[in-house]
Short mmCIF file of C-alpha atoms and ligand atoms in Angstrom, two decimals:
data_model
loop_
_atom_site.label_atom_id
_atom_site.label_comp_id
_atom_site.label_asym_id
_atom_site.label_seq_id
_atom_site.Cartn_x
_atom_site.Cartn_y
_atom_site.Cartn_z
CA MET A 740 23.37 -6.69 13.33
CA ALA A 741 27.04 -7.52 13.00
CA ASN A 742 27.26 -5.69 9.72
CA SER A 743 25.74 -2.39 10.61
CA SER A 744 28.41 -1.34 13.13
CA LYS A 745 31.01 -1.68 10.37
CA THR A 746 28.75 0.27 8.04
CA ASP A 747 28.29 2.96 10.70
CA ARG A 748 32.03 3.40 11.18
CA VAL A 749 32.66 3.82 7.47
CA SER A 750 29.74 6.19 7.07
CA HIS A 751 30.69 8.42 9.98
CA GLU A 752 34.19 8.89 8.63
CA ARG A 753 32.57 10.04 5.46
CA VAL A 754 30.03 12.46 6.87
CA ARG A 755 31.24 13.74 10.25
CA GLY A 756 31.68 17.51 10.29
CA HIS A 757 31.05 17.97 6.59
CA VAL A 758 28.19 18.90 4.35
CA VAL A 759 28.03 15.90 2.04
CA ASP A 760 26.11 15.65 -1.19
CA VAL A 761 24.27 12.49 -2.11
CA ASP A 762 21.59 11.84 -4.67
CA VAL A 763 19.04 10.50 -2.20
CA VAL A 764 18.57 10.60 1.58
CA ILE A 765 16.08 8.07 2.93
CA ALA A 766 14.73 8.69 6.43
CA GLY A 767 13.82 5.30 7.93
CA GLY A 768 15.30 1.85 7.38
CA GLY A 769 12.16 -0.27 7.81
CA PRO A 770 10.60 -2.36 5.03
CA ALA A 771 9.82 0.72 2.92
CA GLY A 772 13.21 2.44 3.41
CA CYS A 773 15.21 -0.71 2.65
CA ALA A 774 13.18 -1.46 -0.47
CA VAL A 775 13.49 2.12 -1.75
CA ALA A 776 17.25 2.14 -1.06
CA ALA A 777 17.64 -1.02 -3.16
CA ALA A 778 15.39 0.31 -5.90
CA LEU A 779 17.19 3.66 -6.24
CA ALA A 780 20.71 2.27 -5.87
CA ASP A 781 19.76 -0.02 -8.73
CA LEU A 782 19.25 3.10 -10.87
CA GLY A 783 22.85 4.06 -10.11
CA LEU A 784 21.99 6.71 -7.53
CA SER A 785 23.98 7.25 -4.33
CA VAL A 786 21.76 6.63 -1.30
CA LEU A 787 22.20 7.57 2.36
CA LEU A 788 19.84 5.50 4.49
CA VAL A 789 19.35 7.12 7.91
CA ASP A 790 17.58 4.91 10.44
CA ALA A 791 16.62 5.77 14.00
CA GLY A 792 17.00 2.10 14.92
CA VAL A 793 13.72 1.06 16.51
CA ASP A 794 14.11 -2.36 18.19
CA ARG A 795 12.14 -4.64 15.86
CA HIS A 796 12.44 -7.61 18.25
CA LYS A 797 9.99 -5.82 20.56
CA GLN A 798 7.56 -4.57 17.93
CA LEU A 799 4.15 -5.94 17.06
CA ALA A 800 4.11 -5.25 13.32
CA GLY A 801 4.15 -6.85 9.86
CA GLU A 802 4.71 -10.61 9.78
CA LEU A 803 2.51 -11.89 6.94
CA LEU A 804 3.58 -10.95 3.43
CA HIS A 805 1.14 -11.49 0.55
CA PRO A 806 2.39 -12.87 -2.82
CA PRO A 807 2.64 -9.45 -4.54
CA GLY A 808 5.00 -8.33 -1.76
CA VAL A 809 7.15 -11.45 -2.15
CA ARG A 810 7.26 -10.88 -5.90
CA ASP A 811 8.25 -7.21 -5.56
CA LEU A 812 11.00 -8.04 -3.05
CA ARG A 813 12.47 -10.59 -5.46
CA ALA A 814 12.28 -8.06 -8.30
CA LEU A 815 14.19 -5.59 -6.11
CA GLY A 816 17.04 -8.08 -5.79
CA PHE A 817 16.18 -9.49 -2.34
CA GLY A 818 15.65 -13.03 -3.71
CA ASP A 819 18.51 -14.42 -1.60
CA VAL A 820 17.11 -12.80 1.57
CA VAL A 821 13.63 -14.19 0.89
CA ALA A 822 15.08 -17.67 0.23
CA ALA A 823 16.99 -17.58 3.55
CA TRP A 824 14.04 -16.40 5.67
CA PRO A 825 12.83 -18.98 8.20
CA ALA A 826 9.34 -18.37 6.79
CA GLN A 827 6.11 -20.36 6.75
CA PRO A 828 4.07 -20.63 3.53
CA VAL A 829 0.68 -18.90 3.41
CA ARG A 830 -1.95 -20.03 0.89
CA GLY A 831 -4.70 -17.53 1.71
CA PHE A 832 -7.01 -16.65 4.59
CA ALA A 833 -9.21 -18.97 6.67
CA VAL A 834 -12.15 -16.89 7.90
CA ARG A 835 -13.95 -18.37 10.90
CA PHE A 836 -17.42 -16.98 11.51
CA GLN A 837 -18.88 -17.25 14.97
CA ALA A 838 -22.44 -18.42 15.79
CA PRO A 839 -22.83 -20.86 14.17
CA ALA A 840 -19.09 -21.53 13.91
CA HIS A 841 -18.03 -22.14 10.34
CA THR A 842 -14.74 -21.57 8.48
CA LEU A 843 -14.39 -20.53 4.84
CA ILE A 844 -11.16 -20.60 2.89
CA LEU A 845 -10.19 -17.64 0.71
CA PRO A 846 -7.34 -18.91 -1.48
CA TYR A 847 -4.75 -16.91 -3.40
CA GLY A 848 -4.72 -17.54 -7.14
CA SER A 849 -3.39 -20.96 -8.10
CA GLY A 850 0.26 -21.72 -7.56
CA ILE A 851 1.17 -18.60 -5.58
CA THR A 852 1.97 -18.38 -1.89
CA GLY A 853 2.68 -15.70 0.63
CA LEU A 854 5.09 -15.98 3.56
CA SER A 855 4.88 -15.34 7.29
CA LEU A 856 7.66 -14.97 9.83
CA GLU A 857 8.54 -13.03 12.96
CA HIS A 858 8.81 -9.28 12.33
CA ALA A 859 12.51 -8.91 13.23
CA ALA A 860 13.44 -12.06 11.26
CA LEU A 861 11.77 -10.45 8.24
CA THR A 862 13.10 -6.91 8.51
CA VAL A 863 16.63 -7.13 9.98
CA PRO A 864 18.04 -9.23 7.07
CA LEU A 865 16.54 -6.74 4.59
CA GLN A 866 18.50 -3.93 6.25
CA GLU A 867 21.70 -5.98 6.45
CA SER A 868 21.38 -6.92 2.80
CA VAL A 869 20.71 -3.41 1.51
CA ALA A 870 23.65 -2.02 3.51
CA ARG A 871 25.96 -4.24 1.43
CA ARG A 872 24.72 -2.89 -1.90
CA PRO A 873 27.00 -0.65 -3.94
CA GLY A 874 25.82 2.94 -3.66
CA VAL A 875 24.06 2.52 -0.31
CA THR A 876 25.42 3.90 2.97
CA LEU A 877 23.51 2.94 6.10
CA LEU A 878 23.59 5.10 9.20
CA SER A 879 21.83 3.22 11.96
CA ARG A 880 20.88 4.86 15.27
CA ALA A 881 20.73 8.18 13.39
CA ARG A 882 17.71 10.41 13.01
CA VAL A 883 16.60 13.10 10.57
CA THR A 884 15.89 16.13 12.76
CA ALA A 885 15.06 19.01 10.39
CA VAL A 886 14.41 19.88 6.77
CA ASP A 887 15.90 23.34 6.20
CA ARG A 888 15.21 23.66 2.50
CA ASN A 889 12.99 21.76 0.09
CA ASP A 890 12.43 23.09 -3.41
CA ALA A 891 12.74 22.03 -7.03
CA ARG A 892 16.57 22.02 -6.78
CA GLY A 893 16.71 19.57 -3.90
CA VAL A 894 16.70 19.41 -0.11
CA ARG A 895 18.97 20.44 2.73
CA LEU A 896 18.35 18.55 5.92
CA ARG A 897 19.91 17.85 9.27
CA PHE A 898 20.33 14.55 11.04
CA SER A 899 21.73 13.55 14.41
CA SER A 900 24.14 10.70 14.79
CA GLN A 901 26.38 9.71 17.72
CA GLY A 902 25.57 12.88 19.63
CA ALA A 903 26.40 15.30 16.81
CA GLU A 904 24.25 17.06 14.25
CA HIS A 905 25.13 16.99 10.56
CA ALA A 906 23.82 18.87 7.54
CA ILE A 907 23.46 17.32 4.14
CA ASP A 908 22.32 18.34 0.67
CA ALA A 909 20.46 15.82 -1.43
CA ARG A 910 18.64 15.87 -4.70
CA LEU A 911 15.76 13.82 -3.27
CA LEU A 912 14.48 13.12 0.25
CA VAL A 913 12.43 9.98 0.81
CA ALA A 914 10.41 9.87 4.04
CA ALA A 915 10.12 6.18 4.98
CA ASP A 916 9.90 6.88 8.69
CA GLY A 917 6.68 5.04 9.47
CA ARG A 918 3.09 5.99 10.17
CA ALA A 919 3.79 8.75 12.72
CA SER A 920 6.42 10.13 10.27
CA PRO A 921 8.22 13.07 11.90
CA VAL A 922 9.64 13.94 8.46
CA ARG A 923 6.12 14.28 7.00
CA ARG A 924 5.51 16.99 9.60
CA MET A 925 8.88 18.65 8.92
CA LEU A 926 7.76 18.87 5.28
CA GLY A 927 4.50 20.52 6.33
CA ILE A 928 2.32 17.82 4.74
CA ALA A 929 -1.14 17.69 6.29
CA GLU A 930 -2.35 14.35 7.64
CA HIS A 931 -5.55 12.65 8.65
CA HIS A 932 -5.18 10.55 11.78
CA GLN A 933 -7.64 8.33 13.57
CA ARG A 934 -6.73 5.91 16.33
CA LEU A 935 -8.93 2.85 15.87
CA SER A 936 -8.11 0.24 18.47
CA THR A 937 -5.36 -1.51 20.43
CA MET A 938 -3.69 -4.70 19.19
CA LEU A 939 -2.35 -7.28 21.62
CA GLY A 940 -0.09 -10.06 20.34
CA VAL A 941 0.98 -13.32 21.95
CA THR A 942 2.63 -16.47 20.63
CA VAL A 943 1.01 -19.91 20.94
CA ASP A 944 1.57 -23.45 19.72
CA SER A 945 0.79 -23.39 15.98
CA ALA A 946 -0.83 -26.83 16.25
CA CYS A 947 -3.86 -24.93 17.64
CA LEU A 948 -4.49 -23.27 14.29
CA PRO A 949 -7.27 -25.17 12.51
CA HIS A 950 -5.91 -24.46 9.00
CA PRO A 951 -2.12 -24.71 8.72
CA GLU A 952 -0.58 -22.53 6.01
CA HIS A 953 -3.37 -19.93 6.26
CA GLY A 954 -3.80 -16.57 7.90
CA HIS A 955 -6.77 -16.92 10.26
CA GLN A 956 -9.46 -14.28 10.77
CA PHE A 957 -11.83 -14.84 13.70
CA VAL A 958 -14.89 -12.70 13.07
CA GLY A 959 -18.22 -11.91 14.66
CA GLY A 960 -17.24 -12.29 18.32
CA PRO A 961 -17.03 -9.45 20.86
CA VAL A 962 -13.53 -8.71 19.48
CA HIS A 963 -11.81 -9.56 16.20
CA ALA A 964 -8.63 -11.70 16.16
CA LEU A 965 -5.99 -12.77 13.64
CA ALA A 966 -3.53 -15.67 13.75
CA TYR A 967 -0.83 -17.23 11.58
CA ALA A 968 2.27 -19.39 12.02
CA ILE A 969 5.51 -17.39 12.25
CA GLN A 970 7.96 -20.28 12.64
CA PRO A 971 7.69 -24.07 12.91
CA GLY A 972 5.53 -24.80 15.95
CA VAL A 973 4.87 -21.12 16.80
CA ALA A 974 1.89 -18.96 15.81
CA ARG A 975 1.17 -15.30 16.45
CA VAL A 976 -2.31 -14.46 17.70
CA MET A 977 -3.34 -10.81 17.56
CA VAL A 978 -6.44 -9.64 19.39
CA ASP A 979 -8.05 -6.35 18.42
CA LEU A 980 -9.19 -4.62 21.62
CA PRO A 981 -10.98 -1.34 22.33
CA LEU A 982 -8.70 1.68 22.67
CA GLY A 983 -6.86 1.88 25.96
CA SER A 984 -7.24 -1.84 26.75
CA SER A 985 -4.49 -3.78 28.49
CA ALA A 986 -3.44 -7.41 28.76
CA SER A 987 -4.88 -7.60 32.26
CA MET A 988 -8.27 -6.50 30.91
CA LEU A 989 -8.25 -9.39 28.41
CA LYS A 990 -7.11 -11.79 31.16
CA ALA A 991 -10.01 -10.67 33.34
CA ARG A 992 -12.56 -10.99 30.52
CA PRO A 993 -11.91 -14.31 28.70
CA GLU A 994 -15.45 -14.16 27.19
CA LEU A 995 -14.04 -11.57 24.74
CA LEU A 996 -12.30 -14.47 22.96
CA LEU A 997 -15.61 -16.12 22.08
CA ALA A 998 -14.85 -16.21 18.33
CA LEU A 999 -11.76 -18.42 18.83
CA PRO A 1000 -12.04 -22.24 18.81
CA SER A 1001 -11.92 -23.49 22.41
CA HIS A 1002 -8.39 -25.02 22.28
CA LEU A 1003 -6.95 -21.83 20.75
CA LYS A 1004 -8.79 -19.71 23.32
CA ALA A 1005 -7.24 -21.82 26.12
CA GLU A 1006 -3.78 -21.39 24.53
CA VAL A 1007 -4.19 -17.60 24.37
CA GLN A 1008 -5.22 -17.53 28.02
CA ARG A 1009 -2.21 -19.65 28.94
CA ALA A 1010 0.06 -17.32 26.94
CA LEU A 1011 -1.38 -14.30 28.76
CA GLU A 1012 -0.39 -15.95 32.07
CA GLN A 1013 3.08 -16.96 30.87
CA GLN A 1014 3.98 -13.85 28.80
CA PRO A 1015 3.62 -11.06 31.34
CA ALA A 1016 4.37 -8.28 28.85
CA PRO A 1017 2.73 -9.25 25.55
CA ARG A 1018 3.50 -7.08 22.54
CA MET A 1019 1.05 -4.22 22.04
CA ALA A 1020 0.49 -1.74 19.21
CA SER A 1021 -2.10 0.82 18.31
CA ASN A 1022 -4.13 0.38 15.14
CA ASP A 1023 -4.44 3.64 13.23
CA ASP A 1024 -5.61 5.23 10.03
CA TRP A 1025 -2.84 7.65 9.14
CA LEU A 1026 -3.17 9.23 5.70
CA ALA A 1027 -1.03 11.98 4.18
CA GLU A 1028 -2.87 14.62 2.17
CA THR A 1029 -0.21 14.51 -0.55
CA VAL A 1030 2.72 12.12 -1.04
CA TRP A 1031 5.20 14.62 -2.44
CA THR A 1032 6.25 18.24 -2.16
CA GLY A 1033 9.28 19.96 -3.72
CA SER A 1034 12.00 17.31 -3.86
CA ALA A 1035 10.63 15.12 -1.07
CA VAL A 1036 8.39 12.08 -1.27
CA LEU A 1037 6.59 9.80 1.18
CA VAL A 1038 6.63 5.99 0.94
CA GLY A 1039 5.24 3.08 2.97
CA ASP A 1040 3.34 3.83 6.18
CA ALA A 1041 4.51 7.46 6.08
CA ALA A 1042 2.29 7.85 3.00
CA ALA A 1043 -0.67 5.72 4.09
CA CYS A 1044 -1.41 3.39 6.98
CA CYS A 1045 -4.66 1.58 7.78
CA HIS A 1046 -5.92 -1.16 10.11
CA PRO A 1047 -3.63 -4.21 9.72
CA LEU A 1048 -6.35 -6.87 9.36
CA THR A 1049 -5.74 -7.19 5.61
CA ALA A 1050 -1.97 -7.60 6.24
CA SER A 1051 -1.25 -5.40 3.22
CA GLY A 1052 1.13 -2.81 4.74
CA MET A 1053 4.44 -4.35 3.72
CA ALA A 1054 3.29 -5.38 0.24
CA SER A 1055 2.30 -1.75 -0.17
CA CYS A 1056 5.80 -0.59 0.96
CA PHE A 1057 7.47 -2.77 -1.65
CA HIS A 1058 5.03 -1.64 -4.31
CA ASP A 1059 5.87 1.99 -3.46
CA ALA A 1060 9.58 1.24 -3.89
CA ARG A 1061 9.02 -0.21 -7.34
CA ALA A 1062 6.66 2.61 -8.33
CA LEU A 1063 9.24 5.23 -7.29
CA GLN A 1064 12.00 3.39 -9.15
CA GLU A 1065 9.85 3.24 -12.26
CA ALA A 1066 8.91 6.92 -12.00
CA LEU A 1067 12.54 8.09 -11.64
CA HIS A 1068 13.59 5.80 -14.45
CA ARG A 1069 10.91 7.21 -16.75
CA HIS A 1070 11.50 10.85 -15.85
CA PRO A 1071 15.24 10.92 -15.17
CA GLY A 1072 15.77 14.65 -15.49
CA HIS A 1073 12.72 15.93 -13.76
CA ILE A 1074 12.12 15.20 -10.09
CA ALA A 1075 8.75 16.97 -9.95
CA ARG A 1076 7.48 15.07 -12.97
CA ALA A 1077 8.76 11.77 -11.55
CA LEU A 1078 7.16 12.35 -8.15
CA GLU A 1079 3.89 13.32 -9.73
CA HIS A 1080 4.05 10.14 -11.82
CA TYR A 1081 4.74 8.11 -8.66
CA ALA A 1082 1.80 9.70 -6.86
CA ASN A 1083 -0.55 9.02 -9.77
CA GLU A 1084 0.60 5.43 -10.22
CA ARG A 1085 0.17 4.41 -6.60
CA ARG A 1086 -3.03 6.30 -5.82
CA PRO A 1087 -5.67 3.87 -7.21
CA ALA A 1088 -4.22 0.84 -5.40
CA GLN A 1089 -3.83 2.81 -2.16
CA ARG A 1090 -7.40 4.06 -2.28
CA THR A 1091 -8.66 0.51 -2.72
CA ARG A 1092 -6.41 -0.85 0.05
CA VAL A 1093 -7.42 1.78 2.59
CA ALA A 1094 -11.14 1.65 1.73
CA LEU A 1095 -11.11 -2.15 1.85
CA ALA A 1096 -9.39 -2.27 5.25
CA SER A 1097 -11.92 0.15 6.65
CA ALA A 1098 -14.95 -1.66 5.16
CA LEU A 1099 -13.68 -5.08 6.22
CA TYR A 1100 -12.81 -3.97 9.75
CA SER A 1101 -16.38 -2.68 10.17
CA ALA A 1102 -17.80 -5.90 8.71
CA PHE A 1103 -15.62 -8.25 10.78
CA ALA A 1104 -15.67 -6.42 14.09
CA GLY A 1105 -18.81 -4.22 13.97
CA GLN A 1106 -21.46 -5.02 16.56
CA ASP A 1107 -24.51 -3.30 15.02
CA ASP A 1108 -27.32 -4.88 12.98
CA GLY A 1109 -25.98 -3.66 9.64
CA MET A 1110 -22.57 -5.29 10.19
CA TRP A 1111 -24.20 -8.45 11.47
CA ALA A 1112 -26.14 -8.59 8.18
CA LEU A 1113 -22.99 -7.88 6.17
CA ARG A 1114 -21.22 -10.81 7.84
CA MET A 1115 -24.16 -13.01 6.85
CA GLY A 1116 -23.71 -11.73 3.29
CA LEU A 1117 -19.96 -12.43 3.26
CA ARG A 1118 -20.53 -15.89 4.58
CA ARG A 1119 -23.24 -16.71 2.04
CA TYR A 1120 -21.24 -15.20 -0.84
CA TRP A 1121 -18.01 -17.07 -0.07
CA GLU A 1122 -19.89 -20.32 0.61
CA ARG A 1123 -21.65 -20.24 -2.74
CA SER A 1124 -19.08 -18.64 -4.99
CA PRO A 1125 -15.52 -19.99 -5.18
CA ARG A 1126 -14.89 -17.22 -7.74
CA GLY A 1127 -16.11 -14.66 -5.18
CA ALA A 1128 -13.79 -16.10 -2.51
CA ARG A 1129 -10.82 -15.80 -4.88
CA ALA A 1130 -11.82 -12.28 -5.94
CA SER A 1131 -12.02 -11.19 -2.30
CA MET A 1132 -8.59 -12.65 -1.56
CA ALA A 1133 -7.14 -10.90 -4.63
CA LEU A 1134 -8.43 -7.59 -3.23
CA LEU A 1135 -7.24 -8.35 0.30
CA SER A 1136 -3.74 -9.24 -0.86
CA SER A 1137 -3.48 -6.13 -3.12
CA GLU A 1138 -3.21 -8.40 -6.17
CA GLU A 1139 -6.36 -6.65 -7.45
CA PRO A 1140 -5.98 -2.86 -7.05
CA ARG A 1141 -9.10 -1.61 -8.85
CA MET A 1142 -11.65 0.26 -6.77
CA ARG A 1143 -14.48 -0.60 -9.16
CA VAL A 1144 -13.81 -4.31 -8.55
CA MET A 1145 -14.02 -3.69 -4.81
CA ALA A 1146 -17.30 -1.79 -5.26
CA ARG A 1147 -18.69 -4.59 -7.45
CA GLU A 1148 -17.75 -7.27 -4.91
CA TYR A 1149 -19.16 -5.17 -2.07
CA LEU A 1150 -22.51 -4.85 -3.86
CA ARG A 1151 -22.59 -8.62 -4.40
CA VAL A 1152 -22.03 -9.15 -0.66
CA VAL A 1153 -24.83 -6.68 0.15
CA GLY A 1154 -27.11 -8.63 -2.23
CA HIS A 1155 -26.27 -11.89 -0.45
CA ALA A 1156 -26.86 -10.18 2.89
CA PHE A 1157 -30.40 -9.26 1.86
CA ILE A 1158 -31.13 -12.83 0.72
CA ALA A 1159 -29.69 -14.21 3.98
CA MET A 1160 -31.83 -11.80 6.01
CA LEU A 1161 -34.98 -12.73 4.12
CA SER A 1162 -34.42 -16.40 4.73
CA LEU A 1163 -33.52 -16.00 8.42
CA HIS A 1164 -35.77 -13.37 9.92
CA GLY A 1165 -39.29 -12.16 10.37
CA GLN A 1166 -40.30 -8.77 8.97
CA GLY A 1167 -39.18 -6.73 12.06
CA GLY A 1168 -35.63 -8.03 12.07
CA ARG A 1169 -35.31 -7.49 8.32
CA LEU A 1170 -36.29 -3.85 8.48
CA ARG A 1171 -33.99 -3.20 11.44
CA SER A 1172 -30.90 -4.52 9.61
CA ALA A 1173 -31.72 -3.31 6.09
CA ALA A 1174 -31.25 0.43 6.67
CA PRO A 1175 -27.78 0.22 8.26
CA LEU A 1176 -26.77 -2.36 5.65
CA LEU A 1177 -27.70 0.01 2.81
CA ARG A 1178 -25.94 2.88 4.58
CA SER A 1179 -22.77 0.76 4.80
CA ALA A 1180 -22.66 0.46 1.01
CA GLY A 1181 -22.42 4.25 0.64
CA PRO A 1182 -18.71 4.88 1.41
CA PRO A 1183 -17.27 2.14 -0.88
CA LEU A 1184 -19.49 3.29 -3.76
CA ARG A 1185 -18.60 6.95 -3.18
CA ASP A 1186 -14.89 6.00 -3.16
CA ALA A 1187 -15.30 4.05 -6.42
CA VAL A 1188 -16.92 7.02 -8.20
CA ALA A 1189 -14.33 9.49 -6.80
CA SER A 1190 -11.53 7.16 -7.86
CA ALA A 1191 -12.89 6.82 -11.41
CA VAL A 1192 -13.30 10.61 -11.78
CA GLU A 1193 -9.78 11.16 -10.48
CA GLN A 1194 -8.28 8.58 -12.85
CA VAL A 1195 -9.90 10.26 -15.85
CA GLY A 1196 -8.62 13.64 -14.57
CA SER A 1197 -5.05 12.43 -14.15
CA TRP A 1198 -5.13 10.72 -17.57
CA LEU A 1199 -6.19 14.01 -19.20
CA HIS A 1200 -3.56 15.89 -17.20
CA ARG A 1201 -0.81 13.54 -18.38
CA ARG A 1202 -1.96 13.74 -22.01
CA ILE A 1203 -1.85 17.53 -21.94
CA ARG A 1204 1.46 17.96 -20.11
CA ARG A 1205 3.48 15.12 -21.61
CA PRO A 1206 4.70 17.04 -24.71
CA VAL A 1207 6.11 19.83 -22.50
CA TYR A 1208 7.85 17.28 -20.33
CA ARG A 1209 9.41 15.49 -23.35
CA LEU A 1210 11.18 18.69 -24.35
CA ALA A 1211 12.43 19.22 -20.81
CA ARG A 1212 14.03 15.82 -20.50
CA ALA A 1213 15.69 15.72 -23.93
CA GLY A 1214 19.37 14.80 -23.65
CA TRP A 1215 19.23 13.16 -20.19
CA ALA A 1216 20.28 9.59 -20.66
CA SER A 1217 20.23 8.15 -17.13
CA PRO A 1218 18.86 9.01 -13.69
CA ARG A 1219 22.42 9.19 -12.31
CA ARG A 1220 23.51 11.82 -14.89
CA ALA A 1221 20.31 13.73 -14.56
CA PHE A 1222 20.69 13.91 -10.76
CA ALA A 1223 24.26 15.15 -11.13
CA SER A 1224 23.28 17.86 -13.60
CA ASN A 1225 20.57 19.09 -11.25
CA ARG A 1226 22.67 19.62 -8.13
C1 FAD B 1653 -0.16 -4.77 14.90
C2 FAD B 1653 0.28 -4.67 13.47
C3 FAD B 1653 0.31 -5.81 12.68
C4 FAD B 1653 0.70 -5.72 11.34
N1 FAD B 1653 0.69 -6.84 10.58
C5 FAD B 1653 1.04 -6.77 9.28
C6 FAD B 1653 1.12 -7.94 8.48
O1 FAD B 1653 0.89 -9.06 8.94
N2 FAD B 1653 1.48 -7.79 7.17
C7 FAD B 1653 1.80 -6.57 6.63
O2 FAD B 1653 2.12 -6.50 5.44
N3 FAD B 1653 1.79 -5.46 7.38
C8 FAD B 1653 1.43 -5.52 8.69
N4 FAD B 1653 1.47 -4.40 9.46
C9 FAD B 1653 1.90 -3.13 8.86
C10 FAD B 1653 3.43 -3.09 8.70
O3 FAD B 1653 4.06 -3.34 9.94
C11 FAD B 1653 3.83 -1.73 8.16
O4 FAD B 1653 3.10 -1.48 6.98
C12 FAD B 1653 5.31 -1.64 7.85
O5 FAD B 1653 6.11 -1.93 8.98
C13 FAD B 1653 5.63 -0.23 7.37
O6 FAD B 1653 6.98 -0.12 7.07
P1 FAD B 1653 7.70 1.30 6.98
O7 FAD B 1653 9.09 1.02 6.56
O8 FAD B 1653 6.86 2.22 6.18
O9 FAD B 1653 7.64 1.87 8.47
P2 FAD B 1653 8.25 1.27 9.82
O10 FAD B 1653 8.29 -0.20 9.78
O11 FAD B 1653 7.47 1.92 10.90
O12 FAD B 1653 9.74 1.81 9.84
C14 FAD B 1653 10.02 3.16 10.03
C15 FAD B 1653 11.49 3.32 10.36
O13 FAD B 1653 11.77 4.71 10.42
C16 FAD B 1653 12.66 4.96 11.48
N5 FAD B 1653 12.52 6.38 11.85
C17 FAD B 1653 11.50 6.98 12.52
N6 FAD B 1653 11.73 8.29 12.63
C18 FAD B 1653 12.91 8.54 12.00
C19 FAD B 1653 13.68 9.72 11.77
N7 FAD B 1653 13.31 10.93 12.19
N8 FAD B 1653 14.86 9.59 11.10
C20 FAD B 1653 15.29 8.39 10.66
N9 FAD B 1653 14.58 7.25 10.85
C21 FAD B 1653 13.41 7.32 11.51
C22 FAD B 1653 12.27 3.96 12.56
O14 FAD B 1653 13.36 3.68 13.41
C23 FAD B 1653 11.90 2.75 11.70
O15 FAD B 1653 13.01 1.90 11.51
C24 FAD B 1653 1.08 -4.47 10.80
C25 FAD B 1653 1.06 -3.33 11.61
C26 FAD B 1653 0.66 -3.42 12.93
C27 FAD B 1653 0.64 -2.18 13.78
#
C-alpha cells in the first residue's frame, strides 16, 4: 500500500498529541469502513478512518460480490476501482446435488453480473482509493481502544497509533470493525454469537469448475463446499468442516469431499498436499441486539454476520453505507433520528439475509431426514420452475430483501419436498421425513410474521414522530452545517 504510508505521515502530524475534532470517526477500514467513509465524505463531512491493518492477503473472506454490491460500490464513486479489478464475471450459482449427481443453474436477473476476485485484490484498492478522497484521513495500523463518552452530543474516544494513545471528539462514531467488533463491546451493545463451523480454503485450477462464470455450491455430501474463479486460471474452493477441524483431518478423510466432481476432488487433494497452510476461518452467526446507541452506529459485519454460503456479506456492507448516507442526508440536524432511520431501513433486508443463510445452510449441509427431504424439494422446485430458480437467486444475492417472499418461496420448496417424498418412498420413509420437514418450516414463517409486525410498528412510529422531527430540523440546510452546529 504505497499510498497509505504517505497518508499516515500526514495524519499523524495532524493528530499527534492533540484532541482533534472531526465529524465522523470510523473504526475499521474493511469493505464496510471504506464504503461508509466514501459515503459520508460525499456528504461533505470530515472523516477519520482508523484501521487496525489486518493482513488481507492471509485472510479467507469475501471474494464473490453479487450485482447489488457492484451497483452500490459504483454509486459510492468506486466505479474506477471496480473497472480496474482483475475480476471474473459471475452470472449466478451452479448448485450441484449429490446422489444422483445433478447440477441446476440459478441465474441472476437478465443482463446483470456479479464479480469475483481474491480478497486482498478486492479490498486493498478500495482502501487506497478512499484515502485519496477529499475529507477522508486514513490512519492505518491504528486501533480504537476506548469509548469514553457517547451521548446525543457526540463521542469521545481513544485510539492507539505508533505506540501512543490519542483522544478525539467526533460527532458520530461508526463501528466497522468486523464481526468480533471490539467497538461494539466498548459501546455496551449486547450480541448473540454462535460459532457454526470451520472453513478451509485452497486454490485450484479453475478449469476443474464445471460451470465457468458461476459460483458453485456442492450440496448433500458429508460436508458442504463452495467454489468460484478468483482470477484467470485460478479458483477458490472452500470446504465447510465441523468445528475444530484441521487441514490434516480433511487430508486423512478424502471421503468427506464426496459431493465434489471427481476431477475437482482430486485437485483439492493435490492442493492440500502442495499448500501446507491453507487459509482457515471460522463461520459464525454474530448479531448485534441494536445497531445504534447515542451517537454511535454499527455497519457491516459489526452489525450482523452470518454463514458465508450466500456470499452476501460485502453486498450488505455496501448497502449499509448507502443506507447511512441516505439517513444522514434526510435528517441532517438530528443524529438520533438519522440513526433510527438507518436502523429501520436496513432491518428488513438484514432479517431476510440472516434467516435465509441459516435456512439454506441447514438445507445444504444438514444430515437429518428433514433436510434430506428439503434438498429433494429444492431440486424439484428449481428443475421445474425457471421462475423459482430466479426468485431464489434474487433472495440469495440480496436483490430481493422481502421476508414474505422468502417465506413464500420456502413454502413452495416444502410443497415440492412432499411431492418428491411421495413419489420416491414407501409409507415408512415418508412419515419419518415429514415431521422434521414441517418443523423446518417453522422458523422462516415465524421470522416472516415477526418482520411484518415490526414493519407495521415502525411505519406507525415514523408517522407519529415525523411532525416533531420536522420542527427540530428546520433551518439546517446540509449535513456538514448541521454537524458543525451540534459540536
Ligand atoms: C470464509 C468466508 C468467506 C466469505 N465469503 C464471502 C463472499 O464470497 N462474498 C461476500 O460478500 N462476503 C463473504 N464473506 C463475508 C465478508 O468477508 C464480510 O462480510 C466482510 O469482510 C465484512 O466487512 P467489514 O468491513 O464489516 O469487516 P472486516 O472485513 O472484518 O474488516 C474489519 C476491519 O476492522 C479493523 N479493526 C478491527 N478492530 C479494530 C479496532 N479496534 N480499531 C480499528 N480498526 C479495527 C480490522 O483491521 C479490519 O480491517 C465471507 C466471510 C468468510 C469468513
